[in-house]
Tab-separated table of C-alpha atoms in Angstrom:
chain	number	residue	atom	x	y	z
M	1	MET	CA	0.000	0.000	0.000
M	2	SER	CA	1.579	3.232	-1.119
M	3	VAL	CA	0.330	6.262	0.773
M	4	ASP	CA	1.182	9.893	0.277
M	5	MET	CA	0.385	11.723	3.488
M	6	ASN	CA	1.881	15.190	3.311
M	7	SER	CA	0.174	16.429	6.434
M	8	GLN	CA	-1.094	15.313	9.772
M	9	ALA	CA	-4.206	16.579	11.526
M	10	SER	CA	-3.157	19.868	13.067
M	11	ASP	CA	-4.529	22.596	15.247
M	12	SER	CA	-5.971	24.260	12.142
M	13	ASN	CA	-8.782	21.721	12.198
M	14	GLU	CA	-9.400	22.245	15.873
M	15	GLU	CA	-9.563	26.025	15.552
M	16	ASP	CA	-12.259	25.871	12.866
M	17	PHE	CA	-14.343	22.999	14.132
M	18	GLY	CA	-13.750	22.992	17.876
M	19	VAL	CA	-12.154	19.540	17.858
M	20	ASN	CA	-10.660	18.392	21.136
M	21	SER	CA	-6.973	19.261	21.061
M	22	GLU	CA	-5.959	16.165	22.994
M	23	GLU	CA	-4.478	13.592	20.653
M	24	GLU	CA	-6.356	10.319	20.570
M	25	ASP	CA	-4.577	7.030	20.909
M	26	GLU	CA	-3.847	6.042	17.309
M	27	ASP	CA	-4.409	2.370	18.003
M	28	ASP	CA	-7.945	3.027	19.217
M	29	GLY	CA	-9.100	4.122	15.781
M	30	VAL	CA	-7.485	1.220	13.970
M	31	ASP	CA	-8.356	-1.482	16.463
M	32	GLU	CA	-11.994	-1.281	15.388
M	33	GLU	CA	-11.018	-3.313	12.339
M	34	VAL	CA	-11.125	-6.780	13.916
M	35	ASP	CA	-8.699	-5.538	16.595
M	36	ILE	CA	-5.633	-6.048	14.434
M	37	PRO	CA	-4.182	-2.548	14.017
M	38	GLY	CA	-2.855	-1.793	10.574
M	39	TYR	CA	-2.751	-5.305	9.221
M	40	TYR	CA	-2.521	-3.783	5.741
M	41	GLU	CA	0.616	-1.854	6.692
M	42	GLY	CA	4.184	-3.074	6.676
M	43	VAL	CA	3.429	-6.603	5.525
M	44	ALA	CA	3.775	-6.423	1.750
M	45	SER	CA	7.520	-5.742	1.866
M	46	ASP	CA	8.040	-8.978	3.805
M	47	VAL	CA	6.437	-11.166	1.150
M	48	GLU	CA	6.963	-9.161	-2.019
M	49	GLN	CA	9.466	-10.428	-4.571
M	50	GLN	CA	11.312	-8.171	-6.977
M	51	SER	CA	9.663	-9.614	-10.054
M	52	ALA	CA	6.656	-9.162	-12.326
M	53	ASP	CA	4.289	-10.607	-9.728
M	54	SER	CA	5.126	-7.853	-7.220
M	55	PHE	CA	2.415	-5.606	-8.701
M	56	ASP	CA	-0.026	-4.588	-5.983
M	57	PRO	CA	-3.564	-4.120	-7.399
M	58	GLU	CA	-4.549	-2.206	-4.255
M	59	GLU	CA	-1.860	0.451	-4.570
M	60	TYR	CA	-3.549	3.846	-4.390
M	61	GLN	CA	-2.119	7.330	-3.944
M	62	PHE	CA	-3.989	9.641	-1.589
M	63	THR	CA	-3.331	12.635	0.620
M	64	CYS	CA	-4.778	13.556	4.010
M	65	LEU	CA	-5.640	17.257	4.222
M	66	THR	CA	-6.494	19.428	7.200
M	67	TYR	CA	-9.411	21.842	7.078
M	68	LYS	CA	-7.269	24.815	6.008
M	69	GLU	CA	-5.423	22.761	3.397
M	70	SER	CA	-8.665	21.520	1.862
M	71	GLN	CA	-10.010	25.106	1.896
M	72	ARG	CA	-7.003	26.195	-0.160
M	73	VAL	CA	-7.644	23.383	-2.656
M	74	LEU	CA	-11.277	24.441	-3.011
M	75	MET	CA	-10.559	28.177	-3.309
M	76	GLU	CA	-7.991	27.637	-6.047
M	77	GLU	CA	-10.642	25.975	-8.207
M	78	VAL	CA	-13.277	28.561	-7.205
M	79	ASN	CA	-11.047	31.432	-8.291
M	80	ASN	CA	-10.299	29.772	-11.639
M	81	VAL	CA	-13.986	29.308	-12.444
M	82	ALA	CA	-14.986	32.746	-11.140
M	83	ALA	CA	-12.368	34.416	-13.370
M	84	ALA	CA	-13.365	32.365	-16.438
M	85	LEU	CA	-17.117	32.983	-16.025
M	86	LYS	CA	-16.770	36.528	-14.650
M	87	VAL	CA	-18.988	35.748	-11.661
M	88	LEU	CA	-18.640	36.170	-7.914
M	89	PRO	CA	-16.818	33.390	-6.006
M	90	SER	CA	-20.040	32.536	-4.151
M	91	VAL	CA	-21.796	31.899	-7.481
M	92	ALA	CA	-18.793	29.966	-8.796
M	93	LYS	CA	-19.077	27.632	-5.790
M	94	LEU	CA	-22.680	26.782	-6.660
M	95	ILE	CA	-21.687	26.061	-10.242
M	96	LEU	CA	-18.824	23.838	-9.103
M	97	VAL	CA	-21.071	21.908	-6.721
M	98	HIS	CA	-23.597	21.258	-9.474
M	99	PHE	CA	-20.895	19.891	-11.800
M	100	TYR	CA	-19.070	17.977	-9.039
M	101	TRP	CA	-16.078	20.340	-9.214
M	102	GLN	CA	-15.031	19.131	-12.654
M	103	VAL	CA	-13.353	22.374	-13.691
M	104	SER	CA	-12.351	21.247	-17.171
M	105	GLN	CA	-15.945	20.303	-18.032
M	106	ILE	CA	-17.216	23.670	-16.759
M	107	LEU	CA	-14.662	25.625	-18.780
M	108	ASP	CA	-15.478	23.645	-21.932
M	109	ARG	CA	-19.212	24.331	-21.562
M	110	CYS	CA	-18.521	27.967	-20.822
M	111	LYS	CA	-16.918	28.396	-24.235
M	112	SER	CA	-19.956	27.021	-26.088
M	113	ASN	CA	-22.934	28.402	-24.130
M	114	PRO	CA	-22.290	30.214	-20.811
M	115	SER	CA	-25.968	31.135	-20.312
M	116	LEU	CA	-27.071	27.506	-20.522
M	117	LEU	CA	-24.281	26.580	-18.108
M	118	MET	CA	-25.528	29.126	-15.563
M	119	SER	CA	-29.161	28.047	-15.845
M	120	ASP	CA	-28.253	24.343	-15.595
M	121	ALA	CA	-26.335	25.124	-12.405
M	122	LEU	CA	-29.464	26.872	-10.993
M	123	VAL	CA	-27.764	30.215	-10.432
M	124	GLN	CA	-29.821	32.141	-12.982
M	125	PRO	CA	-33.187	31.496	-14.689
M	126	PRO	CA	-33.307	30.074	-18.218
M	127	SER	CA	-32.866	32.735	-20.899
M	128	SER	CA	-36.307	31.881	-22.336
M	129	SER	CA	-38.018	32.860	-19.083
M	130	SER	CA	-35.835	35.821	-18.131
M	131	ARG	CA	-37.684	39.053	-17.623
M	132	LEU	CA	-36.675	42.494	-16.525
M	133	VAL	CA	-38.798	43.657	-13.606
M	134	THR	CA	-38.688	47.188	-12.274
M	135	ALA	CA	-39.855	47.160	-8.687
M	136	PRO	CA	-42.292	49.911	-7.693
M	137	GLN	CA	-41.895	51.975	-4.522
M	138	SER	CA	-43.897	49.457	-2.494
M	139	LEU	CA	-44.546	45.748	-3.108
M	140	GLN	CA	-46.396	42.942	-1.417
M	141	CYS	CA	-44.267	40.136	0.018
M	142	GLY	CA	-45.241	36.845	-1.593
M	143	VAL	CA	-45.032	34.971	1.715
M	144	CYS	CA	-46.430	37.131	4.492
M	145	LEU	CA	-48.556	39.257	2.053
M	146	GLN	CA	-47.465	42.436	3.823
M	147	VAL	CA	-46.881	45.580	1.732
M	148	VAL	CA	-43.401	46.822	2.565
M	149	ARG	CA	-40.993	49.446	1.255
M	150	ARG	CA	-38.639	48.628	-1.570
M	151	ASP	CA	-35.679	48.851	0.825
M	152	TYR	CA	-37.004	45.815	2.734
M	153	LEU	CA	-37.391	43.577	-0.322
M	154	LEU	CA	-34.743	41.162	-1.557
M	155	THR	CA	-34.624	39.020	-4.669
M	156	LEU	CA	-32.434	36.565	-6.530
M	157	PRO	CA	-31.869	36.796	-10.309
M	158	CYS	CA	-35.273	35.158	-10.742
M	159	GLN	CA	-36.877	38.476	-9.662
M	160	HIS	CA	-39.050	36.916	-6.952
M	161	TYR	CA	-39.335	39.598	-4.289
M	162	PHE	CA	-39.818	38.778	-0.600
M	163	CYS	CA	-39.357	40.830	2.518
M	164	THR	CA	-36.170	40.604	4.564
M	165	ALA	CA	-37.977	39.082	7.556
M	166	CYS	CA	-39.324	36.190	5.470
M	167	TRP	CA	-35.931	35.575	3.902
M	168	GLU	CA	-34.375	35.507	7.372
M	169	GLN	CA	-36.930	33.034	8.668
M	170	HIS	CA	-36.549	30.851	5.565
M	171	CYS	CA	-32.754	30.664	5.835
M	172	THR	CA	-32.731	30.222	9.608
M	173	VAL	CA	-35.102	27.250	9.535
M	174	LEU	CA	-33.181	25.494	6.746
M	175	VAL	CA	-29.765	26.034	8.348
M	176	LYS	CA	-31.039	24.689	11.666
M	177	ASP	CA	-32.246	21.623	9.740
M	178	GLY	CA	-28.719	21.063	8.393
M	179	THR	CA	-29.054	22.549	4.892
M	180	GLY	CA	-26.060	24.180	3.264
M	181	VAL	CA	-25.843	24.564	-0.500
M	182	GLY	CA	-29.447	23.385	-0.928
M	183	ILE	CA	-31.108	26.633	0.218
M	184	SER	CA	-33.168	27.912	-2.711
M	185	CYS	CA	-35.687	30.616	-3.596
M	186	MET	CA	-38.953	30.694	-1.636
M	187	ALA	CA	-41.116	31.064	-4.752
M	188	GLN	CA	-43.087	28.002	-5.727
M	189	ASP	CA	-41.378	25.862	-8.388
M	190	CYS	CA	-38.326	28.149	-8.437
M	191	PRO	CA	-35.158	26.075	-7.987
M	192	LEU	CA	-32.612	28.915	-8.003
M	193	ARG	CA	-29.894	28.422	-5.391
M	194	MET	CA	-29.001	31.103	-2.881
M	195	PRO	CA	-25.266	31.953	-2.843
M	196	GLU	CA	-23.581	32.151	0.539
M	197	ASP	CA	-23.036	35.925	0.393
M	198	PHE	CA	-26.845	36.264	0.071
M	199	VAL	CA	-27.569	33.924	3.014
M	200	LEU	CA	-24.941	34.959	5.562
M	201	PRO	CA	-26.258	38.524	6.182
M	202	LEU	CA	-29.708	37.037	6.823
M	203	LEU	CA	-28.517	34.759	9.655
M	204	GLN	CA	-28.623	36.150	13.168
M	205	GLY	CA	-25.740	35.345	15.504
M	206	GLU	CA	-22.237	34.006	14.905
M	207	GLU	CA	-23.164	30.542	16.126
M	208	LEU	CA	-25.739	30.100	13.364
M	209	LYS	CA	-23.368	31.551	10.774
M	210	ASP	CA	-20.595	29.147	11.838
M	211	LYS	CA	-23.035	26.251	11.575
M	212	TYR	CA	-23.952	27.357	8.042
M	213	ARG	CA	-20.274	27.572	7.071
M	214	ARG	CA	-19.726	24.015	8.334
M	215	TYR	CA	-22.669	22.732	6.300
M	216	LEU	CA	-21.346	24.522	3.221
M	217	PHE	CA	-17.915	22.970	3.680
M	218	ARG	CA	-19.506	19.537	4.097
M	219	ASP	CA	-21.499	19.971	0.869
M	220	TYR	CA	-18.451	21.251	-1.027
M	221	ILE	CA	-16.374	18.223	-0.019
M	222	GLU	CA	-19.143	15.649	-0.556
M	223	SER	CA	-19.854	16.992	-4.041
M	224	HIS	CA	-16.169	17.046	-5.055
M	225	PHE	CA	-15.260	14.043	-7.152
M	226	ARG	CA	-11.694	13.915	-5.799
M	227	LEU	CA	-12.329	14.640	-2.102
M	228	GLN	CA	-13.949	12.690	0.728
M	229	LEU	CA	-14.531	13.515	4.388
M	230	CYS	CA	-13.175	10.951	6.806
M	231	PRO	CA	-16.163	9.003	8.255
M	232	GLY	CA	-14.454	8.750	11.644
M	233	ALA	CA	-16.324	10.247	14.594
M	234	ASP	CA	-15.750	14.031	14.760
M	235	CYS	CA	-12.769	13.734	12.416
M	236	PRO	CA	-12.178	16.797	10.181
M	237	ILE	CA	-9.606	15.218	7.858
M	238	VAL	CA	-10.292	15.295	4.107
M	239	ILE	CA	-8.897	12.613	1.773
M	240	LYS	CA	-7.741	13.809	-1.627
M	241	VAL	CA	-7.034	11.525	-4.616
M	242	GLN	CA	-6.080	12.040	-8.237
M	243	GLU	CA	-8.627	9.573	-9.604
M	244	PRO	CA	-11.723	8.502	-7.630
M	245	ARG	CA	-11.919	4.721	-7.272
M	246	ALA	CA	-13.229	2.142	-4.843
M	247	ARG	CA	-9.900	1.811	-3.070
M	248	ARG	CA	-8.671	1.517	0.474
M	249	VAL	CA	-7.684	4.769	2.194
M	250	GLN	CA	-6.755	5.458	5.806
M	251	CYS	CA	-7.092	8.665	7.799
M	252	SER	CA	-3.835	9.976	9.244
M	253	ARG	CA	-5.568	11.422	12.302
M	254	CYS	CA	-8.052	8.830	13.597
M	255	GLY	CA	-6.813	5.761	11.705
M	256	GLU	CA	-10.221	5.087	10.103
M	257	VAL	CA	-9.953	2.694	7.135
M	258	PHE	CA	-12.618	2.913	4.438
M	259	CYS	CA	-13.443	2.719	0.744
M	260	PHE	CA	-12.855	6.108	-0.883
M	261	LYS	CA	-15.815	5.851	-3.231
M	262	CYS	CA	-18.607	4.912	-0.788
M	263	ARG	CA	-16.998	5.788	2.581
M	264	GLN	CA	-17.999	2.373	3.932
M	265	MET	CA	-15.787	-0.460	5.136
M	266	TYR	CA	-13.264	-1.482	2.470
M	267	HIS	CA	-14.745	-4.337	0.412
M	268	ALA	CA	-12.435	-5.422	-2.443
M	269	PRO	CA	-13.007	-7.238	-4.775
M	270	THR	CA	-16.754	-6.522	-4.485
M	271	ASP	CA	-17.841	-3.156	-5.906
M	272	CYS	CA	-19.744	-0.550	-3.883
M	273	ALA	CA	-23.188	-1.204	-5.376
M	274	THR	CA	-22.879	-4.977	-4.942
M	275	ILE	CA	-21.744	-4.862	-1.318
M	276	ARG	CA	-24.603	-2.472	-0.566
M	277	LYS	CA	-27.065	-4.977	-2.090
M	278	TRP	CA	-25.471	-7.840	-0.196
M	279	LEU	CA	-25.589	-6.145	3.217
M	280	THR	CA	-29.197	-5.123	2.607
M	281	LYS	CA	-30.073	-8.666	1.602
M	282	CYS	CA	-28.389	-10.104	4.684
M	283	ALA	CA	-30.384	-7.736	6.885
M	284	ASP	CA	-33.702	-8.358	5.088
M	285	ASP	CA	-33.394	-12.103	4.516
M	286	SER	CA	-32.237	-13.209	7.937
M	287	GLU	CA	-35.757	-13.541	9.355
M	288	THR	CA	-37.028	-15.016	6.075
M	289	ALA	CA	-34.338	-17.671	6.212
M	290	ASN	CA	-35.196	-18.432	9.828
M	291	TYR	CA	-38.889	-18.746	8.955
M	292	ILE	CA	-38.268	-21.065	6.011
M	293	SER	CA	-35.925	-23.223	8.076
M	294	ALA	CA	-38.491	-23.479	10.872
M	295	HIS	CA	-41.674	-23.949	8.802
M	296	THR	CA	-40.617	-25.888	5.690
M	297	LYS	CA	-39.149	-29.326	5.115
M	298	ASP	CA	-38.558	-31.548	2.108
M	299	CYS	CA	-40.787	-34.548	1.524
M	300	PRO	CA	-38.622	-37.584	2.464
M	301	LYS	CA	-39.834	-39.440	-0.653
M	302	CYS	CA	-39.914	-36.900	-3.549
M	303	ASN	CA	-37.979	-34.001	-1.921
M	304	ILE	CA	-40.393	-31.196	-2.794
M	305	CYS	CA	-40.642	-28.324	-0.329
M	306	ILE	CA	-43.595	-28.419	2.091
M	307	GLU	CA	-44.618	-25.646	4.472
M	308	LYS	CA	-46.382	-26.381	7.765
M	309	ASN	CA	-48.430	-23.503	9.132
M	310	GLY	CA	-50.577	-25.360	11.639
M	311	GLY	CA	-52.338	-28.642	12.304
M	312	CYS	CA	-50.933	-31.931	13.539
M	313	ASN	CA	-47.667	-33.667	12.737
M	314	HIS	CA	-49.276	-36.047	10.238
M	315	MET	CA	-48.204	-34.717	6.838
M	316	GLN	CA	-49.184	-35.894	3.364
M	317	CYS	CA	-47.115	-34.807	0.385
M	318	SER	CA	-49.260	-33.042	-2.220
M	319	LYS	CA	-47.204	-34.525	-5.037
M	320	CYS	CA	-46.521	-38.174	-4.181
M	321	LYS	CA	-49.177	-38.536	-1.431
M	322	HIS	CA	-46.584	-39.971	0.942
M	323	ASP	CA	-47.689	-39.878	4.626
M	324	PHE	CA	-44.941	-38.937	7.043
M	325	CYS	CA	-44.346	-37.443	10.480
M	326	TRP	CA	-43.370	-33.771	10.471
M	327	MET	CA	-41.168	-34.161	13.528
M	328	CYS	CA	-39.033	-37.144	12.538
M	329	LEU	CA	-39.793	-37.371	8.782
M	330	GLY	CA	-40.493	-41.091	9.303
M	331	ASP	CA	-43.286	-43.082	7.650
M	332	TRP	CA	-46.505	-42.231	9.450
M	333	LYS	CA	-47.545	-45.875	9.530
M	334	SER	CA	-44.540	-46.691	11.708
M	335	HIS	CA	-46.058	-44.668	14.517
M	336	GLY	CA	-48.611	-47.417	15.056
M	337	SER	CA	-51.669	-45.191	15.128
M	338	GLU	CA	-53.388	-43.074	12.546
M	339	TYR	CA	-54.057	-40.461	15.187
M	340	TYR	CA	-50.681	-40.573	16.923
M	341	GLU	CA	-50.138	-37.244	18.761
M	342	CYS	CA	-52.945	-35.543	16.822
M	343	SER	CA	-56.236	-36.855	18.130
M	344	ARG	CA	-57.389	-33.296	18.950
M	345	TYR	CA	-56.759	-31.920	15.471
M	346	LYS	CA	-57.920	-32.660	11.984
M	347	GLU	CA	-55.383	-33.276	9.293
M	348	ASN	CA	-54.557	-30.133	7.278
M	349	PRO	CA	-52.082	-30.952	4.465
M	350	ASP	CA	-50.857	-27.861	2.605
M	351	ILE	CA	-51.155	-27.594	-1.161
M	352	VAL	CA	-48.156	-25.669	-2.456
M	353	ASN	CA	-47.064	-24.386	-5.837
M	354	GLN	CA	-44.301	-26.876	-6.400
M	355	SER	CA	-42.353	-24.978	-9.071
M	356	GLN	CA	-42.321	-21.738	-7.109
M	357	GLN	CA	-41.399	-23.486	-3.885
M	358	ALA	CA	-38.584	-25.341	-5.622
M	359	GLN	CA	-37.198	-22.117	-7.063
M	360	ALA	CA	-37.448	-20.377	-3.692
M	361	ARG	CA	-35.738	-23.330	-2.028
M	362	GLU	CA	-32.874	-23.272	-4.512
M	363	ALA	CA	-32.496	-19.504	-4.132
M	364	LEU	CA	-32.384	-19.902	-0.363
M	365	LYS	CA	-29.787	-22.661	-0.575
M	366	LYS	CA	-27.621	-20.492	-2.801
M	367	TYR	CA	-27.917	-17.538	-0.442
M	368	LEU	CA	-27.195	-19.623	2.658
M	369	PHE	CA	-24.182	-21.215	0.953
M	370	TYR	CA	-22.479	-17.844	0.509
M	371	PHE	CA	-23.859	-16.275	3.688
M	372	GLU	CA	-22.523	-19.062	5.911
M	373	ARG	CA	-19.059	-18.695	4.417
M	374	TRP	CA	-19.244	-14.913	4.792
M	375	GLU	CA	-20.142	-15.323	8.466
M	376	ASN	CA	-17.564	-18.052	9.103
M	377	HIS	CA	-14.693	-15.914	7.838
M	378	ASN	CA	-15.956	-12.955	9.806
M	379	LYS	CA	-15.844	-15.096	12.960
M	380	SER	CA	-12.407	-16.411	11.972
M	381	LEU	CA	-11.153	-12.837	11.778
M	382	GLN	CA	-12.237	-12.307	15.373
M	383	LEU	CA	-10.480	-15.483	16.510
M	384	GLU	CA	-7.321	-14.555	14.635
M	385	ALA	CA	-7.395	-11.171	16.323
M	386	GLN	CA	-7.066	-13.025	19.614
M	387	THR	CA	-4.172	-15.043	18.206
M	388	TYR	CA	-2.527	-11.830	17.021
M	389	HIS	CA	-2.695	-10.229	20.448
M	390	ARG	CA	-1.501	-13.450	22.105
M	391	ILE	CA	1.531	-13.459	19.812
M	392	GLN	CA	2.132	-9.794	20.581
M	393	GLU	CA	2.174	-10.517	24.303
M	394	LYS	CA	4.512	-13.498	23.872
M	395	ILE	CA	6.962	-11.503	21.760
M	396	GLN	CA	6.955	-8.693	24.296
M	397	GLU	CA	7.629	-11.199	27.072
M	398	ARG	CA	10.549	-12.719	25.181
M	399	VAL	CA	12.075	-9.330	24.431
M	400	MET	CA	11.777	-8.290	28.075
M	401	ASN	CA	13.530	-11.540	29.095
M	402	ASN	CA	16.378	-10.871	26.608
M	403	LEU	CA	15.380	-13.841	24.455
M	404	GLY	CA	16.010	-12.001	21.205
M	405	THR	CA	14.957	-8.614	19.913
M	406	TRP	CA	11.699	-7.448	18.393
M	407	ILE	CA	13.276	-7.847	14.931
M	408	ASP	CA	14.012	-11.517	15.670
M	409	TRP	CA	10.313	-12.207	16.224
M	410	GLN	CA	8.937	-9.786	13.608
M	411	TYR	CA	8.252	-12.580	11.119
M	412	LEU	CA	5.630	-14.155	13.403
M	413	HIS	CA	4.001	-10.764	14.022
M	414	ASN	CA	3.825	-10.162	10.260
M	415	ALA	CA	2.464	-13.647	9.601
M	416	ALA	CA	-0.507	-13.005	11.896
M	417	LYS	CA	-1.178	-9.640	10.241
M	418	LEU	CA	-0.967	-11.122	6.752
M	419	LEU	CA	-3.334	-13.937	7.701
M	420	ALA	CA	-5.964	-11.391	8.775
M	421	LYS	CA	-5.372	-9.366	5.604
M	422	CYS	CA	-5.889	-12.391	3.339
M	423	ARG	CA	-8.949	-13.603	5.221
M	424	TYR	CA	-10.453	-10.123	5.082
M	425	THR	CA	-10.173	-10.150	1.283
M	426	LEU	CA	-11.543	-13.694	1.114
M	427	GLN	CA	-14.607	-12.697	3.137
M	428	TYR	CA	-15.565	-10.109	0.522
M	429	THR	CA	-15.198	-12.581	-2.351
M	430	TYR	CA	-18.448	-14.327	-1.334
M	431	PRO	CA	-20.813	-11.418	-2.125
M	432	TYR	CA	-18.912	-11.042	-5.403
M	433	ALA	CA	-19.458	-14.708	-6.274
M	434	TYR	CA	-23.114	-14.661	-5.187
M	435	TYR	CA	-24.050	-12.001	-7.745
M	436	MET	CA	-21.842	-13.295	-10.579
M	437	GLU	CA	-23.574	-14.768	-13.596
M	438	SER	CA	-22.731	-18.363	-14.460
M	439	GLY	CA	-20.063	-18.817	-17.082
M	440	GLN	CA	-16.354	-19.239	-17.635
M	441	ARG	CA	-15.465	-16.070	-15.771
M	442	LYS	CA	-17.302	-17.263	-12.671
M	443	GLN	CA	-15.587	-20.642	-12.947
M	444	LEU	CA	-12.205	-18.905	-13.054
M	445	PHE	CA	-13.142	-16.735	-10.087
M	446	GLU	CA	-14.303	-19.687	-8.005
M	447	TYR	CA	-11.112	-21.569	-8.892
M	448	GLN	CA	-8.944	-18.682	-7.677
M	449	GLN	CA	-11.202	-18.266	-4.648
M	450	ALA	CA	-10.714	-21.939	-3.749
M	451	GLN	CA	-6.956	-21.592	-4.206
M	452	LEU	CA	-6.917	-18.589	-1.865
M	453	GLU	CA	-9.058	-20.467	0.676
M	454	ALA	CA	-6.622	-23.392	0.682
M	455	GLU	CA	-3.530	-21.208	1.109
M	456	ILE	CA	-5.200	-19.214	3.900
M	457	GLU	CA	-6.009	-22.411	5.795
M	458	ASN	CA	-2.410	-23.579	5.320
M	459	LEU	CA	-1.124	-20.249	6.610
M	460	SER	CA	-3.558	-20.325	9.527
M	461	TRP	CA	-2.351	-23.782	10.544
M	462	LYS	CA	1.307	-22.767	10.327
M	463	VAL	CA	0.733	-19.594	12.331
M	464	GLU	CA	-1.027	-21.606	15.039
M	465	ARG	CA	1.785	-24.160	14.984
M	466	ALA	CA	4.415	-21.427	15.251
M	467	ASP	CA	2.495	-19.844	18.106
M	468	SER	CA	2.395	-23.222	19.875
M	469	TYR	CA	6.154	-23.532	19.551
M	470	GLU	CA	6.567	-20.041	20.929
M	471	ARG	CA	4.467	-21.019	23.939
M	472	GLY	CA	6.452	-24.186	24.517
M	473	VAL	CA	3.533	-26.508	23.723
M	474	VAL	CA	5.214	-28.468	20.939
M	475	GLY	CA	8.668	-29.978	21.037
M	476	GLY	CA	9.560	-28.702	24.476
M	477	GLU	CA	12.134	-26.180	23.236
M	478	GLY	CA	9.639	-23.424	22.509
M	479	ASP	CA	11.451	-22.346	19.348
M	480	LEU	CA	11.135	-22.824	15.612
M	481	SER	CA	13.878	-24.287	13.486
M	482	ALA	CA	15.232	-22.307	10.536
M	483	SER	CA	13.400	-24.625	8.140
M	484	ASP	CA	10.103	-24.130	9.991
M	485	ARG	CA	10.508	-20.387	9.895
M	486	GLY	CA	11.392	-20.519	6.206
M	487	ASP	CA	8.319	-22.672	5.554
M	488	LEU	CA	6.119	-20.109	7.304
M	489	GLU	CA	7.586	-17.200	5.372
M	490	ASN	CA	7.208	-19.116	2.107
M	491	GLN	CA	3.545	-19.763	2.920
M	492	MET	CA	3.095	-16.052	3.594
M	493	HIS	CA	4.424	-15.282	0.131
M	494	ILE	CA	2.163	-17.868	-1.531
M	495	ALA	CA	-0.979	-16.666	0.248
M	496	GLU	CA	-0.303	-13.013	-0.546
M	497	GLN	CA	0.358	-13.785	-4.206
M	498	ARG	CA	-2.915	-15.746	-4.429
M	499	ARG	CA	-4.726	-12.768	-2.928
M	500	ARG	CA	-3.083	-10.299	-5.304
M	501	THR	CA	-3.745	-12.479	-8.335
M	502	LEU	CA	-7.452	-12.654	-7.530
M	503	LEU	CA	-7.669	-8.887	-7.009
M	504	LYS	CA	-5.680	-8.165	-10.158
M	505	ASP	CA	-8.028	-10.288	-12.270
M	506	PHE	CA	-11.351	-9.326	-10.685
M	507	HIS	CA	-11.035	-6.056	-8.782
M	508	ASP	CA	-12.030	-3.082	-10.933
M	509	THR	CA	-8.760	-1.251	-11.577
């Protein structure tokens, strides 16, 4: 992972946003990720070979900016657009937000049709509907219907006049609701945006004005195609990239690790839209899966799906007419009585749509196949976090007892980190496979997935074995031979190369 961090979070952020000046423990932010801090960092160099296969498909250049640094980046682009369009900086900001801060696109459109550009950005009305209105000495406010002097009326380029008091109330309510750039004209069906130099004088009190400035900054960053706010709690750091992609980035201040594109947990090789569908499906289908498991069973003779929603345990298959016990799936005749355990109830066999039930059953089996593996690797990550911390404690104990230096035991520390890194990637291959269409590409993916699974299990076993040696469980000496250590390091290299190969072939680069 190559990271360009030219700045750390500084007091400039704290001055503007009131962030607590006490530095947080860096490990606290990173430990949230299965309690293995930075398992993506410092491992690749231990397994990477100087050859063609050393290409890292996850390599991504990014910069962590403070509030003032990101303000300078924004203002440079604002000034360029304002000079090219001959508009105020506040208007240029609205135009940039509308076009996601793609300056080159804005300048190209400005050359062909600047009026259309301005109307598309909602900073002036369309030329076809523009009208020149001369306001009389007194006008009626369109909101409160009071007739006021011309001095107390304000309007945007759309020429919709309202009194100052109504404008103030309008802006105050929206800012308190968290609106920044989205404040628009009060006239019905008028979408014109209000520039910040129009809104700020209408807000009463510095506290409300500061809140508005924060909302503006948030909207500027969220609309910028090359910037993202760190999703960490109360973290003001902004991540800047050259090309927006679904790649792993890490905040230099709070240690938060996330996908740059969707600001959610990093999920390679699955893309943002797919992982969103998968997580939603897992949340929505959990109760459905529980219901189907509890209320449906396959006929023991013809294997069609049967649902039981009441009645006794005497079941008759609607397809083959086989009589069986719902509880044990045995032949009903073997119970010795036609009314065994159901003398108080009448028989109530369910008639089901066999084709639909079969399709639903197959869909459920497919979902459960991938979901169980997703969950198993998630649990394995938690267990390996415990192994990681156990190894950390053992290494620290050995160093304190002068049984080698930290460097002597670094290979075992790196092996545990790499194991978590590989398993993390493997976990996110299951949503990818679930939504893949059948074909040769899916066959290739599942082959590489199986290869990665096998090498991860081999690495897991060797890490556990090495940890047992370190704890004096195996062999009595409590130490690994040179060949054992070499075998472990070789397995690290194999597992990492399997992981990189899969990402190189299937992660969108």
